[in-house]
mmCIF file of C-alpha atoms in Angstrom:
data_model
loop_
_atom_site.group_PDB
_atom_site.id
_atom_site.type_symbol
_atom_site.label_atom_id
_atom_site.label_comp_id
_atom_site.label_asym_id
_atom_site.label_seq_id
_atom_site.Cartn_x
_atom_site.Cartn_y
_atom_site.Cartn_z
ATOM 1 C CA UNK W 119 -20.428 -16.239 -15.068
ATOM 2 C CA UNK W 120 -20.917 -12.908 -13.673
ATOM 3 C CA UNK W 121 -17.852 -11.111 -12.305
ATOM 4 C CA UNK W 122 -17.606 -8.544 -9.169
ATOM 5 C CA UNK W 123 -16.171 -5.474 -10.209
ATOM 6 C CA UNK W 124 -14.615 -2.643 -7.678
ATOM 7 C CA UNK W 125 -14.474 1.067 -8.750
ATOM 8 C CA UNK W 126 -13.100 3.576 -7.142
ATOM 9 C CA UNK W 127 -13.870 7.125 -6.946
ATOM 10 C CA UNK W 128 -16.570 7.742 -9.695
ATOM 11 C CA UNK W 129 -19.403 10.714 -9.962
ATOM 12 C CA UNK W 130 -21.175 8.790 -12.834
ATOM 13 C CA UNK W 131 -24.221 6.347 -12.117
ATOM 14 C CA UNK W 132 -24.222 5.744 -15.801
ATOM 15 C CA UNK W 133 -20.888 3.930 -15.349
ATOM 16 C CA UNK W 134 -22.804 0.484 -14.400
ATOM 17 C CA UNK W 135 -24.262 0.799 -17.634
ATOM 18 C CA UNK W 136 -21.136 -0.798 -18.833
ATOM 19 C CA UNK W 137 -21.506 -3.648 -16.856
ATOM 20 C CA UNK W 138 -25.146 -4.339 -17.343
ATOM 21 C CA UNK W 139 -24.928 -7.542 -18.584
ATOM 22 C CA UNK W 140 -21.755 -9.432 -17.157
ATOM 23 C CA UNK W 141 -20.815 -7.968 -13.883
ATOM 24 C CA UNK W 142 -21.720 -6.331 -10.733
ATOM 25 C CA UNK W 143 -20.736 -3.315 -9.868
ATOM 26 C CA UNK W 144 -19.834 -1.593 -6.642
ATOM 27 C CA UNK W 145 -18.403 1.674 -5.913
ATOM 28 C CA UNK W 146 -15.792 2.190 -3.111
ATOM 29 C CA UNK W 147 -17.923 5.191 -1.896
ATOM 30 C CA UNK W 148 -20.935 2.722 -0.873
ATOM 31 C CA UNK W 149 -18.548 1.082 2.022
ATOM 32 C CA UNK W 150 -19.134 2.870 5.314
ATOM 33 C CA UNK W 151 -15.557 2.386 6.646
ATOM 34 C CA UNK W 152 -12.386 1.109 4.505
ATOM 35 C CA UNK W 153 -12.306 -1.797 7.455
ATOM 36 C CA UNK W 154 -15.832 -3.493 5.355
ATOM 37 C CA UNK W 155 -14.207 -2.776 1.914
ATOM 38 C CA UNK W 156 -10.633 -4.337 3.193
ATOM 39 C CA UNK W 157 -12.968 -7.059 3.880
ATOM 40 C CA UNK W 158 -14.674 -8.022 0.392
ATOM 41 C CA UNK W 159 -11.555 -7.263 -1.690
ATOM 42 C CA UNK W 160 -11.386 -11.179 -1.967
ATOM 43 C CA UNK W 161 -14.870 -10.976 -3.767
ATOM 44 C CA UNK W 162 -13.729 -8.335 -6.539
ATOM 45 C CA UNK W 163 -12.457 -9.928 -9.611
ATOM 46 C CA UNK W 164 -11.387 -6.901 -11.166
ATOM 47 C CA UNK W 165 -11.033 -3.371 -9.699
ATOM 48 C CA UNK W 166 -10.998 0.143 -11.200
ATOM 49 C CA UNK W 167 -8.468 2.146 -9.593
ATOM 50 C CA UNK W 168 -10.014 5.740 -7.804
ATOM 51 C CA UNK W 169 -8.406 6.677 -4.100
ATOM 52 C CA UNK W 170 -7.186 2.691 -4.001
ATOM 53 C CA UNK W 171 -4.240 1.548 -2.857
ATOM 54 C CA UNK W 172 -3.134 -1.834 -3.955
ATOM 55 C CA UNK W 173 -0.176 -3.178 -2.002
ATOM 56 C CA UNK W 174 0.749 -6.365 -2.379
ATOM 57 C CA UNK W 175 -0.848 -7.687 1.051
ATOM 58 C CA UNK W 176 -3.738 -6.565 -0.532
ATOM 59 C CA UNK W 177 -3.444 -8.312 -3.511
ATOM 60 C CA UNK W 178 -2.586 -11.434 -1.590
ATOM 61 C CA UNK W 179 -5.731 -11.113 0.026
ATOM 62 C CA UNK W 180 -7.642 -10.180 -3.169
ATOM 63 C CA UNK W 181 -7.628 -14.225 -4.198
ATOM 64 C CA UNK W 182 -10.206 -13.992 -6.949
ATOM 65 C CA UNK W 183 -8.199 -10.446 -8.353
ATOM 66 C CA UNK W 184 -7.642 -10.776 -12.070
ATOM 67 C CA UNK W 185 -7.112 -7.443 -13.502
ATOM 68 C CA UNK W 186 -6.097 -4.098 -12.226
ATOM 69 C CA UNK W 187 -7.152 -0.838 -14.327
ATOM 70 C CA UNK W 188 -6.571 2.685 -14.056
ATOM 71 C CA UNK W 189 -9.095 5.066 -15.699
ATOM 72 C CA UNK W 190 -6.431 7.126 -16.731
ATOM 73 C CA UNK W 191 -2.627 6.831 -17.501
ATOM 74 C CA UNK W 192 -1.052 6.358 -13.808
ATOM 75 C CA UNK W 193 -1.026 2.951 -11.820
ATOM 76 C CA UNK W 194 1.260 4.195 -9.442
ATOM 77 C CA UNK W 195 -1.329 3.405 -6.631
ATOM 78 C CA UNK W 196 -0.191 -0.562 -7.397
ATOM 79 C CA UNK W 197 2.379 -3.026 -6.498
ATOM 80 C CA UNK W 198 2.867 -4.209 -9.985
ATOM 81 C CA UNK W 199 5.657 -6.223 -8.818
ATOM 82 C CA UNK W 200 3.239 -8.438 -6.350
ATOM 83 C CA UNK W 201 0.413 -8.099 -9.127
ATOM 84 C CA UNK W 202 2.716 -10.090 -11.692
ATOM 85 C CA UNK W 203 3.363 -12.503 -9.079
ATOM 86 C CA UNK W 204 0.101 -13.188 -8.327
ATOM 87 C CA UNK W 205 -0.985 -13.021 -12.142
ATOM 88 C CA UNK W 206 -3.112 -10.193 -11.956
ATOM 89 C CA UNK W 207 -2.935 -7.962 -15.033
ATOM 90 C CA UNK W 208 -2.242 -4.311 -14.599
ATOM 91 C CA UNK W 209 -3.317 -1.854 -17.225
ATOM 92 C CA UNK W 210 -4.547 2.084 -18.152
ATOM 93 C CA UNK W 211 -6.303 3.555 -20.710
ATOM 94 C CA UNK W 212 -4.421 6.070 -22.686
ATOM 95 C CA UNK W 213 -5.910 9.120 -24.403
ATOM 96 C CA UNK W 214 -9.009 10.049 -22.797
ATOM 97 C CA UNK W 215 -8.082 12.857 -20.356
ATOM 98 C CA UNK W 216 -5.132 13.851 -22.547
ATOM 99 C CA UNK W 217 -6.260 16.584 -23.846
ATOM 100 C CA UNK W 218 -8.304 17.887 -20.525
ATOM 101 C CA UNK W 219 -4.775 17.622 -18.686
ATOM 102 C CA UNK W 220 -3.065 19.412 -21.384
ATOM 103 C CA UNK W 221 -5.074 22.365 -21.538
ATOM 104 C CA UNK W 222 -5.519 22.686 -17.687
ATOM 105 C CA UNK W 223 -1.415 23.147 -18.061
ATOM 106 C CA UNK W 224 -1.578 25.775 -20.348
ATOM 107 C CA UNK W 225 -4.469 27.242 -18.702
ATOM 108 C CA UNK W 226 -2.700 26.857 -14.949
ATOM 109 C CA UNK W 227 0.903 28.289 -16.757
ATOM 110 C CA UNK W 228 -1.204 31.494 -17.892
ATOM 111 C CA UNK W 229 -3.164 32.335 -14.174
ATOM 112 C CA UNK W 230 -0.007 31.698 -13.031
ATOM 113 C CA UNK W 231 1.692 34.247 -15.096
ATOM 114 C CA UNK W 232 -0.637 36.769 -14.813
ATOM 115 C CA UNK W 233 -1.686 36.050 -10.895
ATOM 116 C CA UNK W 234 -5.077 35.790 -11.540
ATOM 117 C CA UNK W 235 -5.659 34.021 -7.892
ATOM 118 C CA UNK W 236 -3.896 37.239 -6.237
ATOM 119 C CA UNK W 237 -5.650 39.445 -8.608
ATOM 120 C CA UNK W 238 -8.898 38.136 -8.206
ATOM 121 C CA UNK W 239 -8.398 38.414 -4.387
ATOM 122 C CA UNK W 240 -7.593 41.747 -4.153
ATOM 123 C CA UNK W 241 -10.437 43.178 -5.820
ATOM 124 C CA UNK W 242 -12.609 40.739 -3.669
ATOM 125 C CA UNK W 243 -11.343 42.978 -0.774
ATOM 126 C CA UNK W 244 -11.644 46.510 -2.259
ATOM 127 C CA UNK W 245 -8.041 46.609 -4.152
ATOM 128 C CA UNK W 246 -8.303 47.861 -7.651
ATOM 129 C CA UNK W 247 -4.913 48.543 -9.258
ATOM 130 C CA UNK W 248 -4.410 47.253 -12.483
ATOM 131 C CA UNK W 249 -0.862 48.275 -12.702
ATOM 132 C CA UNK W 250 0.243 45.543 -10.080
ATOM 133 C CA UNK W 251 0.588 42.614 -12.161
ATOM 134 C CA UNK W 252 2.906 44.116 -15.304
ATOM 135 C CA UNK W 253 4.441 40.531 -15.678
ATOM 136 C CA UNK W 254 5.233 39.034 -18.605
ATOM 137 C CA UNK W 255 3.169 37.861 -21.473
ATOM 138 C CA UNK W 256 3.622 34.091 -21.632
ATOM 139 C CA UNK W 257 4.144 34.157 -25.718
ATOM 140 C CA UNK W 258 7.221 35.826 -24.849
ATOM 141 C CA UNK W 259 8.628 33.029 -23.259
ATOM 142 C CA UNK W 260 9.603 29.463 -23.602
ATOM 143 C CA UNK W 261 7.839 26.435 -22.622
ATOM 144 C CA UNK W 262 9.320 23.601 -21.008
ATOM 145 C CA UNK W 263 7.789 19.646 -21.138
ATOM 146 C CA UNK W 264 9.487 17.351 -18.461
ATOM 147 C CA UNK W 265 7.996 14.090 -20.165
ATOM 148 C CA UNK W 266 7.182 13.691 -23.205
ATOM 149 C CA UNK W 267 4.088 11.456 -23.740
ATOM 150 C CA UNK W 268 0.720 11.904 -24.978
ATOM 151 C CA UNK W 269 -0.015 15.152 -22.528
ATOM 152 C CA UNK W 270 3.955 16.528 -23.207
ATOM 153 C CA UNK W 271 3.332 16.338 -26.768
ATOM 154 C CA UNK W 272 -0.121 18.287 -26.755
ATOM 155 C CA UNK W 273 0.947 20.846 -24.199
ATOM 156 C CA UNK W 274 3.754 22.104 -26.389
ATOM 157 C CA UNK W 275 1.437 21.659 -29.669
ATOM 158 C CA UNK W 276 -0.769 24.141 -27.502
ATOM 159 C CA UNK W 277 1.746 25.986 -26.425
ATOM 160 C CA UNK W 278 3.086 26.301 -30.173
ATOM 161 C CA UNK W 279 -0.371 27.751 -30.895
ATOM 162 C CA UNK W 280 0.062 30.729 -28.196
ATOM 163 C CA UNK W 281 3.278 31.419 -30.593
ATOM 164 C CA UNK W 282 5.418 29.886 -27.427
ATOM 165 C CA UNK W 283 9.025 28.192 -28.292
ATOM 166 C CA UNK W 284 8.921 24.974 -27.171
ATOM 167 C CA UNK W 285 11.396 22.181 -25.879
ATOM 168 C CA UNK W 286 11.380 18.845 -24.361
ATOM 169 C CA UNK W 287 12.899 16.497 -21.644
ATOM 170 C CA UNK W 288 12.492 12.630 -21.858
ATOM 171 C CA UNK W 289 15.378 10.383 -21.826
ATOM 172 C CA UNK W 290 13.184 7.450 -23.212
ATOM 173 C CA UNK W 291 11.575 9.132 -26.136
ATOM 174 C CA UNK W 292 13.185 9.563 -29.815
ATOM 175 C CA UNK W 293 10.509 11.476 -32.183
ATOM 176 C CA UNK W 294 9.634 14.531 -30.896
ATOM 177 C CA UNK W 295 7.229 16.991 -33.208
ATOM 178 C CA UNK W 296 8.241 20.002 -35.403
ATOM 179 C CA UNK W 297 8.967 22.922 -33.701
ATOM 180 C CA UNK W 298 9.820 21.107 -29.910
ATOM 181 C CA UNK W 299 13.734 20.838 -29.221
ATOM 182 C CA UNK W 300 14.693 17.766 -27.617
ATOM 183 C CA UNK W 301 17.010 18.563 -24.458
ATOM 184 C CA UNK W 302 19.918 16.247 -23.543
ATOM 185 C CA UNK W 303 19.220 16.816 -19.795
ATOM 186 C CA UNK W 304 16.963 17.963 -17.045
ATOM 187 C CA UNK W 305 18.902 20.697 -16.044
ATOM 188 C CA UNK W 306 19.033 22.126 -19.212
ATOM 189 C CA UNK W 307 15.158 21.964 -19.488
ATOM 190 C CA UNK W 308 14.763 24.214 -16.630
ATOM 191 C CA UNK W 309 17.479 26.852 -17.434
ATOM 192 C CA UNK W 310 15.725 27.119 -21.197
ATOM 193 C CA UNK W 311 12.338 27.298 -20.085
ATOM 194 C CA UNK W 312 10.191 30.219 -18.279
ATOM 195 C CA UNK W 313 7.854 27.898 -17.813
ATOM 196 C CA UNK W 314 7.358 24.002 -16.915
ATOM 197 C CA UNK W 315 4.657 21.257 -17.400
ATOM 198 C CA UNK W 316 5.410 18.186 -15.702
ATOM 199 C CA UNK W 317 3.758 15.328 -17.280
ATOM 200 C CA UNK W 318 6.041 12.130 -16.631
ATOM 201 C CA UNK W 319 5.073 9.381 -14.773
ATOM 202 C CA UNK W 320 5.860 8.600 -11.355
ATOM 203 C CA UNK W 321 8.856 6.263 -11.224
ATOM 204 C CA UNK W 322 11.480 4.730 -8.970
ATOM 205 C CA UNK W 323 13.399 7.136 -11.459
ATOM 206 C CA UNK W 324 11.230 10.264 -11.538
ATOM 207 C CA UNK W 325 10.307 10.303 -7.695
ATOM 208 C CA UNK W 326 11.900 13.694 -6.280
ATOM 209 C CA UNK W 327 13.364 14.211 -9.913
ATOM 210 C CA UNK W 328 12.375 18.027 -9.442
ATOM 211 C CA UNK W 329 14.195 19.963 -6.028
ATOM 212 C CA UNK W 330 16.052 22.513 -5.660
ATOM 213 C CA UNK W 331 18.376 22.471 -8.213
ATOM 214 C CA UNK W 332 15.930 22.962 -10.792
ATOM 215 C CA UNK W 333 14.077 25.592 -9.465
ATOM 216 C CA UNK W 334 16.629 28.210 -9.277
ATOM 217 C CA UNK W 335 17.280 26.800 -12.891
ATOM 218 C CA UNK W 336 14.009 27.719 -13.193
ATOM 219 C CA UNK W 337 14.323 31.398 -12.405
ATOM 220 C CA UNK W 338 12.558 34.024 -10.849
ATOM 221 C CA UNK W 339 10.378 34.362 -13.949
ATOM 222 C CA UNK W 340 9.681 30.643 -13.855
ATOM 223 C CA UNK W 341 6.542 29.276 -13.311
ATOM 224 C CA UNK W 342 5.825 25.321 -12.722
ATOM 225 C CA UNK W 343 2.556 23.347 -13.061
ATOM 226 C CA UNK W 344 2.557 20.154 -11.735
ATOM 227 C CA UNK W 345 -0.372 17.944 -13.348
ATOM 228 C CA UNK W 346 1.616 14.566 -12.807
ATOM 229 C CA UNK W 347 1.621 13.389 -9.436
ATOM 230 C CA UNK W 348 3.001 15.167 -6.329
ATOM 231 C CA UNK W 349 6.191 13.248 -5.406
ATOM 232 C CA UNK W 350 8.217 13.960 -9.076
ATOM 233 C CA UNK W 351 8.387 17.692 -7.105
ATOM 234 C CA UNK W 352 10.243 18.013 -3.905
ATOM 235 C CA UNK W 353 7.600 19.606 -1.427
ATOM 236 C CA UNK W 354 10.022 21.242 1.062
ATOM 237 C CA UNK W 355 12.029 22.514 -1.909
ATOM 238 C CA UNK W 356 9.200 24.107 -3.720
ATOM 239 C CA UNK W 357 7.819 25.724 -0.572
ATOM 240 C CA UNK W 358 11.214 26.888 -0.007
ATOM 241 C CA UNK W 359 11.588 28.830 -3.955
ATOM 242 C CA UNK W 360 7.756 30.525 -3.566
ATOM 243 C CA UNK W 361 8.399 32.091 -0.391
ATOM 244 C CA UNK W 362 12.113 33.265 -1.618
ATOM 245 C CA UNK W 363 10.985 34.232 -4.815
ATOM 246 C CA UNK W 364 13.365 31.906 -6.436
ATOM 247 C CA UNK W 365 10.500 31.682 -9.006
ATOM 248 C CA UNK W 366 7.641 33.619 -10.360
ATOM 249 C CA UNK W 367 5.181 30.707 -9.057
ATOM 250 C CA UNK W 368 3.698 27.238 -9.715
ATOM 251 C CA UNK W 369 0.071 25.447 -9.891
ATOM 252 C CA UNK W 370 -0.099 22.223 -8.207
ATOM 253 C CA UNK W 371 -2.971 19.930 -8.826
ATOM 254 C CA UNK W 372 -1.571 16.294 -7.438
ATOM 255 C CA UNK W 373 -0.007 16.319 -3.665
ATOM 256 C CA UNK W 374 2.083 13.763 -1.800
ATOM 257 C CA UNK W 375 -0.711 13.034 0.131
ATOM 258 C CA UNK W 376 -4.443 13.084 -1.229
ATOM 259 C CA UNK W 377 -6.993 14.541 -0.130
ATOM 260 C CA UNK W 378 -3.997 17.445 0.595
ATOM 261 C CA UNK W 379 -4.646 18.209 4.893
ATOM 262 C CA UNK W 380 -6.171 21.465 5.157
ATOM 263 C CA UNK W 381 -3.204 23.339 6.589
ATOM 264 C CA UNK W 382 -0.634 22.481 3.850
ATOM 265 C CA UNK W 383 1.652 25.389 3.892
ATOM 266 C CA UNK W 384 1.143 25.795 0.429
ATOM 267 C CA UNK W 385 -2.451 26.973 0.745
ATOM 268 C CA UNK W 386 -0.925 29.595 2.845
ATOM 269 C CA UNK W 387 1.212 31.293 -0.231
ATOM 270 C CA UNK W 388 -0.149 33.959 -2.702
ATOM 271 C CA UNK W 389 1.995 32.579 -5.674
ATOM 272 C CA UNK W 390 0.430 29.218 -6.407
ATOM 273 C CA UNK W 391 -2.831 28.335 -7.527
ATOM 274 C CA UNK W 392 -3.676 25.020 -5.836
ATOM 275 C CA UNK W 393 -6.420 22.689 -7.268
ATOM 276 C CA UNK W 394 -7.899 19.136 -6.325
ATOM 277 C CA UNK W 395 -6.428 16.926 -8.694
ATOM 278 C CA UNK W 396 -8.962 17.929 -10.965
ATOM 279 C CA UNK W 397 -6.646 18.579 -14.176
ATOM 280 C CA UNK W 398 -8.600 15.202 -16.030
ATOM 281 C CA UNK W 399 -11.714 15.813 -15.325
ATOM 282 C CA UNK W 400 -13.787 17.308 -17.758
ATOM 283 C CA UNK W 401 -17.460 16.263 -18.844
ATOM 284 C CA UNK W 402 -15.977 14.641 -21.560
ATOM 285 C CA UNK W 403 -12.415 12.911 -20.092
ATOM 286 C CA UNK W 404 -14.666 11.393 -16.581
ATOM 287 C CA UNK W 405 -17.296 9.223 -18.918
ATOM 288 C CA UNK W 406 -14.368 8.208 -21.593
ATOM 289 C CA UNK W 407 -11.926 7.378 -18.620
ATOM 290 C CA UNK W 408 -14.577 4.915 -17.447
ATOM 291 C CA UNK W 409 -15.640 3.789 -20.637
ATOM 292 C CA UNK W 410 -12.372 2.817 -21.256
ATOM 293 C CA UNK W 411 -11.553 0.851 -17.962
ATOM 294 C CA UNK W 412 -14.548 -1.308 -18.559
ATOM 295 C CA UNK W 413 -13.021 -2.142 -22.008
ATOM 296 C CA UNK W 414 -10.365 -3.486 -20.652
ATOM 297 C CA UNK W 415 -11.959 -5.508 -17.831
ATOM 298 C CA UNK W 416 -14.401 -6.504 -20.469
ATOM 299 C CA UNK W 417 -11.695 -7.906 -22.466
ATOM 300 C CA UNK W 418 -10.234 -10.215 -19.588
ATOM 301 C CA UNK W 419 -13.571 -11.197 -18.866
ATOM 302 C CA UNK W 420 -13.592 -12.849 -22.726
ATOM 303 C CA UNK W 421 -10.107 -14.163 -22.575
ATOM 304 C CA UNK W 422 -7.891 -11.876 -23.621
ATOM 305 C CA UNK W 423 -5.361 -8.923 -22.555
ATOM 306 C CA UNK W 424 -5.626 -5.582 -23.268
ATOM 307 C CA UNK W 425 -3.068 -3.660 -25.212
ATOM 308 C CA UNK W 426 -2.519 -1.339 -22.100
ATOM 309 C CA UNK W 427 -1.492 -4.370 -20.338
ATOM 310 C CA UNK W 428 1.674 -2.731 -18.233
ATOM 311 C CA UNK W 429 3.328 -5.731 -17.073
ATOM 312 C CA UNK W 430 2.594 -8.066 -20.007
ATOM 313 C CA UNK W 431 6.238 -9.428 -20.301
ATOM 314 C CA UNK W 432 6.126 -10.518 -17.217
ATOM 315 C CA UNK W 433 3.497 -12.031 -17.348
ATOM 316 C CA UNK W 434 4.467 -13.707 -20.358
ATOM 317 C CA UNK W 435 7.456 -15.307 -18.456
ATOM 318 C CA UNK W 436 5.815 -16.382 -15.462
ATOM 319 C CA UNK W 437 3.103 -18.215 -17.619
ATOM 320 C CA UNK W 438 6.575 -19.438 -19.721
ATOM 321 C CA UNK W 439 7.911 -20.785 -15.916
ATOM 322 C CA UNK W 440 4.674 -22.733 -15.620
ATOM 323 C CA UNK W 441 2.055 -19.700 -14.458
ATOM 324 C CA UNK W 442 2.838 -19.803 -10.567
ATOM 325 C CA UNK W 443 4.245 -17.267 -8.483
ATOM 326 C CA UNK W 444 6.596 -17.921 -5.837
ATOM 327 C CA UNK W 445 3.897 -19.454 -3.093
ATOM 328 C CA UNK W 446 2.297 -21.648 -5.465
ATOM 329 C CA UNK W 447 -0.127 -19.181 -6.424
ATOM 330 C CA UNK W 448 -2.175 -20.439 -9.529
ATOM 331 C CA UNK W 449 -4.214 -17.476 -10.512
ATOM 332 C CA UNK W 450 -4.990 -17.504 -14.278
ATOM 333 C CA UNK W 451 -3.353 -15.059 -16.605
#
């Protein structure tokens, strides 16, 4: 049986190669309107998450829905909660943009630092004075990992290579590598660090985790580079330290709202370098990402779960409690 597969967002035609010979692929971007998408999700038995929201009316409606993937490492774009209900399996795929993410972080930290954007800017427009950006070198300075995963652990193994100290935040994690000190809290992260990756997931926990407090923490020599998603930082509060000068400046590649609107106040500021949520994607990460989520669709297809299953317990115990959620709903784990 052939199965009906839904990706989202994707540049690569050579992703249906990976379905050649058990599914059918179609890409969000072919729908004219997200009214005639809305109306096949019942079709899809798997979907590949891109600039797709899955709420849980959605998933009700998705009836044939068996698995949920996300190229990458976040699936904060679904109602896991209603998934497991409905026995949909939610997973990612770990690794493959880890190292693109990591070294846009050090590479946004260091344009940052040295105001490249501001720099570039001005000699656009007939300013040459090389004497106006006498800011620190970044090897004289500490950075800072607020989550500690696969990207926190490579940013400060880069960062270690630019002769950086290094130390860590992540209540959840107990080995950290040689040479990165493990923090006891937040706060103390951002008064030790000059500068900041953030790299933990978004969670009930994490949401707004980063405000005002930690920015003047942070300092006026501080820099922050946000390569998570957009809601672990407080908007207003950020906005509020750039145009003080509470700190030296940020990059921000993920926004509360994507596609950002085209008159977010932070375009507006000289300080931050802004990018498209673009920190993955690298010629390499895009066709591994994809690779990777049709592995794991490809291994529901044959029976099984994949490792990266997310909400496998619970799945585990609703099958244990007879494999229906709370309307009766039969869907196969």
């Amino acid at each position: 049986m052939t199965w009906n597969v839904l990706v989202g967002r994707c540049p690569l035609e050579s992703i249906r190669s990976e379905y050649d010979d058990w599914a059918t692929v179609t890409v969000a971007d072919e729908y004219d309107s997200p009214e005639a998408l809305e109306a096949d999700l019942p079709t899809f038995d798997a979907i590949v998450l891109g600039g797709i929201e899955l709420t849980a009316d959605r998933i009700e409606r998705a009836e044939n829905l068996k698995v949920v993937t996300s190229p990458g490492v976040g699936v904060d774009p679904v109602d896991i909660g209603a998934a497991t209900e409905h026995g949909v399996i939610v997973c990612n795929n770990l690794g493959a943009n880890t190292r693109a993410v990591a070294e846009y972080s050090i590479t946004a930290a260091l344009a940052v630092r040295r105001e490249l954007r501001r720099a570039d800017r001005n000699v656009r427009n007939g300013v040459w004075d090389k004497f106006d950006y006498m800011n620190t070198e970044i090897t004289e300075g500490t950075m800072g990992v607020f989550g500690y995963g696969a990207i926190g652990r490579l940013v400060s193994e880069l960062a270690q290579g630019l002769d950086m100290d290094t130390v860590a935040y992540d209540p959840y994690v107990e080995g950290f590598a040689e040479g990165v000190e493990p923090l006891e809290s937040k706060h103390e992260l951002f008064e030790r660090a000059d500068s900041v990756g953030v790299h933990a997931p978004l969670t009930d926990e994490t949401r707004g985790a980063i405000g005002e407090t930690e920015l003047y923490a942070l300092g006026e020599d501080g820099v922050l580079v946000n390569a998570s998603r957009g809601p672990l930082v407080d908007t207003g509060a950020l906005l509020d330290a750039l145009r003080e000068d509470v700190i030296h400046g940020a990059a921000i590649d993920v926004f509360d709202e994507e596609p950002a609107p085209a008159d977010h106040p932070l375009f507006e500021l000289d300080n931050v370098l802004v990018t498209p949520h673009m920190a993955g994607s690298t010629a390499t990460s895009v066709p591994a990402k994809h690779r990777g989520a049709a592995e794991n669709i490809r291994t529901v297809y044959e029976g099984s779960v994949p490792e990266t299953t997310i909400n496998r317990d619970e799945l585990c115990l609703r099958a244990a409690h007879g494999g229906e959620g709370p309307d009766g709903d039969a869907r196969p784990f």
